[in-house]
Amino acid sequence: MELCDLTIHELREKLENKEVTAADVLDSFLRRIEAVEEKVKAYVTITADEARERISSDLQGSLAGIPLALKDNISTEGIRTTCSSKMLENYIPPYNATVVEKLNEEGAVILGKTNLDEFAMGGTTGFSAFHETRNPWNLEHVPGGSSGGSAAAVAAGEAAAALGTDTGGSIRQPAAFCGLVGLKPTYGTVSRYGLLAYANSLDQIGPITRDVEDAALLLNVITGHDPKDSTSVQMEQADYTAFLKEDLAGMRIALPKEYYELDYNPEVKESVLAAVKKMEAEGAVVEEVSIPSIEHSVAVYYILATGEASSNLACYDGVRFGYRSKTAGNVAEMFRNTRSEAFGEEVKRRILFGTYILSAEAYEDYYVKAQKVRTLLIKEIEDVFKNYDLIVTPTTPETAFKAGAITDPLESYKMDAFTVPVNLAGIPAITIPCGFSSANLPIGIQIMGPRFGEGKLIQAAYSLEKILQLGNKRPELEVR
Amino acid sequence: MSRKYETIIGLEVHVQLATESKIFCNCSTDFGAEPNKHTCPVCLGLPGTLPVLNKKVVDYAIMAGLALNCNINSYSKFDRKNYFYPDLPKAYQISQSDYPICENGYIEIDTEEGTKKIGITRIHMEEDAGKLVHEGSIDQATASLVDYNRTGIPLIEIVSAPDIRTPSEARAYLTQLKQILQYIGVSDCNMEEGSLRCDANVSIRPVGQKEFGTKTELKNMNSFRAVERALEYEVERQRKILEEGGEIIQETRTWDESLNKTISMRTKEEAADYRYFPDPNLPPLNVDRDWVERIKSSLPELPREKRERFVREYALPEYDAGVLTDSRELADYFEACVKEYSDAKAVSNWIMGDFLRLLKEENLEIAEVKMTPAHLSGMLKLMDEGVISSKIAKTVFEEMFKTGKAPEQIVEEKGLKQISDAGQLEEIVLKVIEANPSVVEDIKSGKDKAIGFLVGQVMKETRGKANPGMVNQIIREKIESL
């Protein structure tokens, strides 16, 4: 293994022991990028010069000298932030997101900004206005999305870890497709200041890493109250690494029967159930539960998310920054042409849908009703957590599929069935690899916890990771 | 307005709150800075930024609500009002839709028929938009420029109930509203700088009819006078249409000051669907009883209470009390004077007369006046002590107002002290008698009124400083003894 294949904690140990320098580490990652990026296409912008400049100073902190990637919907001062949209192709923000400030304070080295489905809308990273990203485990397959660039970069050794954003599964699904750990924190624990919004009530920034320990390390850095985000929760700074212990004894695990009764890829279902069995063998108590409203999650999610999105994306009007149509003769035309020319197909679809949802004629029947179902779902999930520590499901119903295989939007929305309830309920969830399909594609298992239950989540995921021992497996990119 | 129809008016007033920083960021709210100086990523609506509510805005909204007799809602929330316009950076305005902070209040106004209550339906908080500016005239400019300094300045919108029945009541309502808001200090209510803006809804209906007629909304009125005139015009326009058997169209109309008429802007069909929904970036606002009580205890006395108290406490005529309580500053000035000089009516006369005249002539705010209340009461005491005459007092007052010097100093420096020395006055009287033998003859022969001429001559000799009572007496004595 090369340095660029190691985890954050492994790199940290080598750096602390002075076995290697930050320059050695950075060089390894830049060489890997040089070798594979042409095929993986994980990045929108690579900031190699800025990274070299940064390690020339004496970096301090828990991430000192660790090369990381950021999804390109997180605002970076002086570095263009595109959301993989023509609309923001040349937009250079004048400010850093709070998470970027936190990474900087801990000495992290940013390698670049990673590709996503335009404005985080999609599950393949194929809706990027610039290029498709591919799955390092099989370059004909998608890496998932919308944080597909972040997941592909980490899987391919183009970054030690990355930050993604998760509105309906956009961290967990690509992490699962790329054989990685992905964590969606409790809503309100990580500041959204500087996250270019898709759906504000659902969006959350989180880590995509090679193992659970790295997820805990990054979580320690990025969580915490932020006065700039009114939805940020007042909380004590937790040390999530304290939960890195192998202990499943007495842990109560719920399996929602609605999910296990569904018809989907049997390899995925079997792999997840096999992992659950192993947890049971280590002393976990596993029982089936029912969450009746969960079957409405996808419908509720698309109503609320697109409603919010239609308003959030209205600011891209060509007035102050970003793309502006050159064909307009007056202000109304400028708005219309700018948005028609610079938004992609999926973004337009969701804006139109959301605009309708919020319209006077549809608001009560859709938006208000969806909020009610959301409230009901939250209650049902809270009820489960009165008796159980965790809920375990597959992360996705399928493994990574071939690029271009799913073209029907409704088909692709159904792929979010297991991930969206987590965002609707504001609870944390983690995905870790639990096996591989016959086609050697990673399978992810999802563990959900109650609000602010990241600790238990990490303990269970860490224990399972140790049981399964899949951690050292890396994709065989033919270029190597 | 003929007796056949009744007018129904409701007013929507937007008021900029006088906070130091904007509603959702720390930018300054100062008026008149160079364009786009008071902006930041948040108020420019840059992607990824988030609003954080300025608590002072809530304080001020509660103050306004209490002063306007509203209920303060313990639960209220912020919503997005979505529409595209270049001066609206996020393409939505953060406002309050179905759960405003204040509801169900009223204002009392004075009408010819006596005191009348005008209901306040609601008060809600929202952010102001920016401003489009054009080089040269709007028709000739090749581009619009946007100034975002005003973007995010806190506003409250005060919506009246449809209780107003005449354009002059509308004006009285606005005048009273402005006075109250200035009293409690939440806004300077400066219409020229746009810190108070008014839209009006107006309809008419045959007298006796229960249902409201079709209303029109009037915009672009830049003074209270303009509101009154636009309403007068619109009521007349609607009456003519109805009397000719026509139908009122529900529409928004703009007041054209130069043409003196309202012009159609857009009809109901063209009205936007603002797609209101709760802003997910701002949690609902909970205002507990303690918060309301804290604000309540900090509220100053309101204009009507103060007016009534002035009549009661200082035995002033209603008229005087009304003038003196017109602004809180003037009322405070008056009370500071009265504290040191108990003849309230005398103080009132000086303030309503020379004080307000000079204030206007010099175009000053009360805070800028150099003369202190102690100076005014000091001057009144000098008059009582006979040190200066009431005529001299006018000179002293004007000098105090302009220089801020103490009355004693002015009297000393200018030698304005009244001459009450009998010996000194006798000398002057004798001189005057000697110089006017024919007048003296007149007086002797019974023309008593001619004494006034001699008194005038003595005043002239002493440049007004002679004690007029003493002069009169000495002249009589001297003429009798001749």
Coordinates of N, CA and C in Angstrom, one line a residue, chain A residues 65-204:
Chain A
G65 N -1.6 18.1 8.1 CA -1.0 17.5 6.9 C -1.8 16.4 6.3
I66 N -3.1 16.2 6.7 CA -3.9 15.2 6.1 C -4.6 15.7 4.8
P67 N -4.4 15.1 3.7 CA -5.1 15.6 2.4 C -6.5 15.2 2.3
L68 N -7.4 16.2 2.2 CA -8.8 15.9 2.2 C -9.5 16.5 1.0
A69 N -10.6 16.0 0.6 CA -11.4 16.6 -0.5 C -12.7 17.1 0.0
L70 N -13.2 18.2 -0.7 CA -14.5 18.8 -0.3 C -15.4 18.7 -1.5
K71 N -16.7 18.3 -1.2 CA -17.7 18.3 -2.2 C -17.9 19.8 -2.7
D72 N -18.1 19.9 -4.0 CA -18.0 21.3 -4.5 C -19.3 22.0 -4.4
N73 N -20.1 21.7 -3.3 CA -21.2 22.6 -2.9 C -20.9 23.2 -1.5
I74 N -19.6 23.2 -1.1 CA -19.2 23.7 0.2 C -18.4 25.0 -0.1
S75 N -18.7 26.1 0.4 CA -18.1 27.4 0.0 C -16.7 27.5 0.5
T76 N -15.8 27.8 -0.5 CA -14.4 28.0 -0.2 C -13.9 29.3 -0.7
E77 N -13.4 30.1 0.3 CA -12.9 31.5 -0.1 C -11.8 31.4 -1.1
G78 N -12.0 32.1 -2.2 CA -11.0 32.2 -3.2 C -10.9 31.0 -4.1
I79 N -11.6 29.9 -3.8 CA -11.6 28.8 -4.7 C -13.0 28.5 -5.3
R80 N -13.1 28.4 -6.6 CA -14.4 28.4 -7.2 C -15.2 27.2 -6.6
T81 N -16.5 27.5 -6.5 CA -17.4 26.6 -5.9 C -18.6 26.5 -6.8
T82 N -18.7 25.3 -7.5 CA -19.5 25.3 -8.7 C -20.9 24.6 -8.6
C83 N -21.0 23.7 -7.5 CA -22.2 22.8 -7.5 C -22.3 22.0 -8.7
S84 N -21.2 21.8 -9.4 CA -21.2 21.1 -10.7 C -22.3 21.6 -11.7
S85 N -22.4 22.9 -11.7 CA -23.4 23.6 -12.5 C -22.8 24.6 -13.4
K86 N -23.3 24.7 -14.6 CA -22.9 25.8 -15.5 C -23.2 27.1 -14.9
M87 N -24.2 27.2 -14.0 CA -24.6 28.4 -13.4 C -23.5 29.0 -12.6
L88 N -22.7 28.1 -11.9 CA -21.6 28.6 -11.0 C -20.2 28.3 -11.5
E89 N -20.1 28.0 -12.8 CA -18.8 27.5 -13.3 C -17.7 28.4 -12.9
N90 N -17.9 29.7 -12.9 CA -16.9 30.7 -12.6 C -17.1 31.5 -11.3
Y91 N -17.9 30.9 -10.4 CA -18.2 31.6 -9.1 C -17.1 31.3 -8.1
I92 N -16.5 32.4 -7.6 CA -15.5 32.3 -6.6 C -16.0 33.0 -5.3
P93 N -16.3 32.2 -4.3 CA -16.9 32.8 -3.1 C -15.9 33.6 -2.3
P94 N -16.5 34.7 -1.7 CA -15.6 35.5 -0.8 C -15.5 35.0 0.6
Y95 N -16.1 33.8 0.9 CA -16.1 33.4 2.3 C -16.0 31.9 2.4
N96 N -15.5 31.4 3.5 CA -15.4 30.0 3.8 C -16.6 29.5 4.6
A97 N -17.1 28.3 4.2 CA -18.1 27.6 5.1 C -17.4 27.4 6.4
T98 N -18.3 27.3 7.5 CA -17.8 27.0 8.8 C -17.0 25.7 8.9
V99 N -17.4 24.7 8.2 CA -16.7 23.4 8.3 C -15.3 23.6 7.7
V100 N -15.2 24.4 6.6 CA -13.8 24.7 6.0 C -12.9 25.4 7.0
E101 N -13.5 26.4 7.7 CA -12.7 27.0 8.8 C -12.2 26.0 9.8
K102 N -13.1 25.1 10.2 CA -12.8 24.1 11.2 C -11.7 23.2 10.7
L103 N -11.8 22.7 9.5 CA -10.7 21.9 8.9 C -9.4 22.6 8.9
N104 N -9.5 23.9 8.5 CA -8.2 24.7 8.4 C -7.6 24.8 9.8
E105 N -8.4 25.1 10.8 CA -7.9 25.2 12.1 C -7.2 24.0 12.6
E106 N -7.6 22.8 12.1 CA -7.0 21.5 12.6 C -5.9 21.1 11.6
G107 N -5.5 22.0 10.7 CA -4.3 21.7 9.9 C -4.6 20.8 8.7
A108 N -5.8 20.6 8.3 CA -6.1 19.8 7.1 C -5.6 20.4 5.8
V109 N -5.3 19.6 4.8 CA -4.8 20.1 3.5 C -5.9 19.8 2.5
I110 N -6.4 20.8 1.9 CA -7.5 20.6 0.9 C -6.9 20.3 -0.5
L111 N -7.2 19.1 -1.0 CA -6.7 18.8 -2.3 C -7.6 19.3 -3.5
G112 N -8.8 19.5 -3.2 CA -9.7 20.0 -4.3 C -11.1 19.9 -4.0
K113 N -11.9 20.2 -5.0 CA -13.4 20.2 -4.8 C -13.9 19.1 -5.7
T114 N -14.8 18.3 -5.2 CA -15.2 17.1 -5.9 C -16.6 17.2 -6.6
N115 N -16.7 16.4 -7.6 CA -17.8 16.4 -8.5 C -19.1 16.0 -7.8
L116 N -20.2 16.4 -8.2 CA -21.5 16.0 -7.7 C -22.6 16.1 -8.7
D117 N -23.7 15.5 -8.5 CA -24.9 15.8 -9.3 C -25.2 17.2 -9.1
E118 N -25.5 17.9 -10.2 CA -25.7 19.4 -10.2 C -26.6 19.8 -9.0
F119 N -26.1 20.7 -8.1 CA -26.8 21.2 -6.9 C -27.3 20.0 -6.0
A120 N -26.5 18.9 -6.1 CA -26.7 17.7 -5.2 C -28.0 17.0 -5.5
M121 N -28.5 17.2 -6.7 CA -29.8 16.6 -7.1 C -29.5 15.4 -8.0
G122 N -29.5 14.2 -7.4 CA -29.2 13.0 -8.2 C -28.5 11.9 -7.4
G123 N -28.4 10.8 -7.9 CA -27.7 9.7 -7.2 C -26.7 8.9 -8.0
T124 N -26.1 9.6 -9.0 CA -25.1 9.0 -9.8 C -23.9 9.8 -10.1
T125 N -24.0 11.1 -9.8 CA -23.0 12.1 -10.2 C -22.9 12.2 -11.7
G126 N -23.9 11.6 -12.4 CA -24.0 11.8 -13.8 C -24.7 13.1 -14.2
F127 N -25.3 13.7 -13.3 CA -26.0 15.0 -13.6 C -25.1 16.2 -13.4
S128 N -23.7 16.0 -13.3 CA -22.8 17.1 -13.3 C -22.8 17.8 -14.6
A129 N -22.7 19.1 -14.6 CA -22.7 19.8 -15.9 C -21.3 19.6 -16.6
F130 N -20.3 19.1 -15.8 CA -19.0 19.1 -16.4 C -18.5 17.7 -16.9
H131 N -18.7 16.7 -16.1 CA -18.3 15.4 -16.5 C -18.9 14.3 -15.5
E132 N -19.0 13.1 -16.0 CA -19.5 12.0 -15.1 C -18.3 11.5 -14.2
T133 N -18.5 11.2 -13.0 CA -17.5 10.5 -12.2 C -17.8 9.0 -12.3
R134 N -16.8 8.2 -12.2 CA -17.0 6.8 -12.3 C -16.5 6.1 -11.0
N135 N -17.1 4.8 -10.8 CA -16.8 4.1 -9.6 C -15.4 3.4 -9.7
P136 N -14.5 3.7 -8.8 CA -13.2 3.0 -8.8 C -13.2 1.5 -8.8
W137 N -14.3 0.9 -8.2 CA -14.4 -0.5 -8.2 C -14.7 -1.1 -9.5
N138 N -15.4 -0.3 -10.4 CA -15.6 -0.7 -11.7 C -16.0 0.5 -12.5
L139 N -15.1 0.9 -13.4 CA -15.2 2.2 -14.1 C -16.4 2.3 -15.0
E140 N -17.0 1.2 -15.3 CA -18.3 1.3 -16.1 C -19.5 1.7 -15.2
H141 N -19.3 1.6 -13.9 CA -20.4 1.8 -13.0 C -20.3 3.2 -12.4
V142 N -21.5 3.6 -11.9 CA -21.6 4.9 -11.2 C -21.0 4.8 -9.8
P143 N -20.5 5.9 -9.3 CA -20.0 6.0 -7.9 C -21.2 6.2 -6.9
G144 N -22.4 6.5 -7.5 CA -23.5 6.9 -6.6 C -23.4 8.5 -6.6
G145 N -24.3 9.0 -5.8 CA -24.4 10.5 -5.7 C -25.4 10.9 -4.6
S146 N -25.5 12.2 -4.4 CA -24.8 13.2 -5.2 C -23.3 13.4 -4.8
S147 N -22.9 12.9 -3.6 CA -21.4 13.1 -3.3 C -20.5 12.1 -3.9
G148 N -20.8 11.7 -5.2 CA -20.1 10.7 -5.9 C -18.6 11.0 -6.1
G149 N -18.3 12.3 -6.3 CA -16.9 12.7 -6.5 C -16.1 12.5 -5.2
S150 N -16.7 12.9 -4.1 CA -16.1 12.7 -2.8 C -15.8 11.2 -2.5
A151 N -16.8 10.4 -2.8 CA -16.7 8.9 -2.5 C -15.6 8.3 -3.5
A152 N -15.7 8.7 -4.7 CA -14.8 8.1 -5.7 C -13.3 8.5 -5.4
A153 N -13.2 9.8 -5.0 CA -11.8 10.3 -4.7 C -11.2 9.5 -3.5
V154 N -12.0 9.2 -2.5 CA -11.5 8.5 -1.3 C -11.3 7.0 -1.7
A155 N -12.2 6.4 -2.4 CA -12.0 5.0 -2.8 C -10.8 4.8 -3.7
A156 N -10.5 5.8 -4.6 CA -9.4 5.7 -5.5 C -8.0 6.1 -4.9
G157 N -8.0 6.6 -3.7 CA -6.8 7.1 -3.1 C -6.4 8.5 -3.6
E158 N -7.4 9.2 -4.0 CA -7.2 10.6 -4.4 C -7.4 11.6 -3.3
A159 N -7.8 11.1 -2.2 CA -7.9 11.9 -0.9 C -8.0 10.9 0.2
A160 N -7.5 11.3 1.4 CA -7.6 10.4 2.5 C -9.0 10.2 3.1
A161 N -9.8 11.3 2.9 CA -11.2 11.3 3.3 C -11.8 12.5 2.7
A162 N -13.1 12.6 2.8 CA -13.7 13.8 2.1 C -15.0 14.2 2.9
L163 N -15.4 15.4 2.7 CA -16.7 15.8 3.2 C -17.7 15.7 2.1
G164 N -18.9 15.2 2.4 CA -20.0 15.2 1.5 C -21.1 15.9 2.1
T165 N -22.2 16.0 1.4 CA -23.5 16.5 2.0 C -24.6 15.5 1.7
D166 N -25.5 15.4 2.6 CA -26.5 14.4 2.6 C -27.9 15.0 2.8
T167 N -28.7 15.0 1.8 CA -30.1 15.6 1.9 C -31.1 14.5 1.9
G168 N -30.8 13.3 1.2 CA -31.7 12.2 1.2 C -30.9 10.9 1.1
G169 N -29.6 11.0 1.3 CA -28.7 9.8 1.2 C -27.5 10.1 0.4
S170 N -27.2 11.3 0.1 CA -26.1 11.7 -0.8 C -24.7 11.5 -0.2
I171 N -24.6 11.2 1.1 CA -23.3 10.7 1.6 C -23.3 9.2 1.6
R172 N -24.4 8.7 2.2 CA -24.4 7.2 2.5 C -24.5 6.3 1.2
Q173 N -25.3 6.8 0.2 CA -25.4 5.9 -1.0 C -24.1 5.8 -1.7
P174 N -23.4 7.0 -2.1 CA -22.1 6.8 -2.7 C -21.1 6.1 -1.9
A175 N -21.1 6.4 -0.6 CA -20.1 5.7 0.3 C -20.4 4.1 0.2
A176 N -21.6 3.7 0.2 CA -21.9 2.3 0.1 C -21.5 1.8 -1.3
F177 N -21.8 2.5 -2.3 CA -21.4 2.1 -3.7 C -19.9 2.0 -3.9
C178 N -19.2 2.8 -3.1 CA -17.7 2.8 -3.3 C -17.0 2.1 -2.1
G179 N -17.7 1.3 -1.3 CA -17.1 0.5 -0.3 C -16.5 1.3 0.9
L180 N -17.1 2.4 1.3 CA -16.6 3.3 2.3 C -17.5 3.5 3.4
V181 N -17.0 4.2 4.4 CA -17.9 4.6 5.6 C -18.4 6.0 5.3
G182 N -19.7 6.2 5.5 CA -20.3 7.5 5.3 C -21.2 7.8 6.4
L183 N -21.1 9.0 7.0 CA -21.9 9.3 8.2 C -22.7 10.6 8.0
K184 N -24.0 10.5 8.1 CA -24.9 11.6 8.1 C -25.2 12.0 9.5
P185 N -24.7 13.1 10.1 CA -24.9 13.5 11.5 C -26.3 13.9 11.8
T186 N -26.6 14.0 13.0 CA -27.9 14.5 13.5 C -28.1 15.9 12.9
Y187 N -29.3 16.3 12.4 CA -29.5 17.6 11.9 C -29.3 18.6 13.0
G188 N -28.4 19.6 12.7 CA -28.1 20.6 13.7 C -26.8 20.5 14.4
T189 N -26.1 19.3 14.2 CA -24.8 19.1 14.9 C -23.6 19.7 14.1
V190 N -23.8 19.7 12.7 CA -22.7 20.3 11.9 C -23.3 21.6 11.2
S191 N -22.6 22.7 11.3 CA -23.1 23.9 10.8 C -23.3 23.8 9.3
R192 N -24.5 24.4 8.8 CA -24.7 24.4 7.4 C -24.3 25.7 6.7
Y193 N -23.6 26.6 7.6 CA -23.2 27.9 7.0 C -22.1 27.6 5.9
G194 N -22.4 28.0 4.7 CA -21.5 27.8 3.6 C -21.8 26.6 2.8
L195 N -22.8 25.8 3.2 CA -23.3 24.7 2.4 C -24.3 25.3 1.4
L196 N -24.0 25.2 0.1 CA -24.9 25.7 -0.9 C -26.2 24.9 -0.9
A197 N -27.3 25.5 -0.4 CA -28.4 24.7 0.0 C -29.1 24.0 -1.2
Y198 N -29.5 22.8 -0.9 CA -30.5 22.1 -1.8 C -31.8 22.1 -1.0
A199 N -31.9 21.5 0.1 CA -33.1 21.5 0.9 C -32.7 21.7 2.4
N200 N -32.9 23.0 2.9 CA -32.4 23.4 4.2 C -32.8 22.5 5.4
S201 N -34.0 22.0 5.4 CA -34.5 21.3 6.5 C -34.0 19.8 6.5
L202 N -33.2 19.5 5.5 CA -32.8 18.1 5.4 C -31.2 18.0 5.2
D203 N -30.6 19.0 4.6 CA -29.2 19.0 4.3 C -28.3 18.9 5.6
Q204 N -27.3 18.1 5.5 CA -26.3 18.0 6.6 C -25.0 17.6 5.9

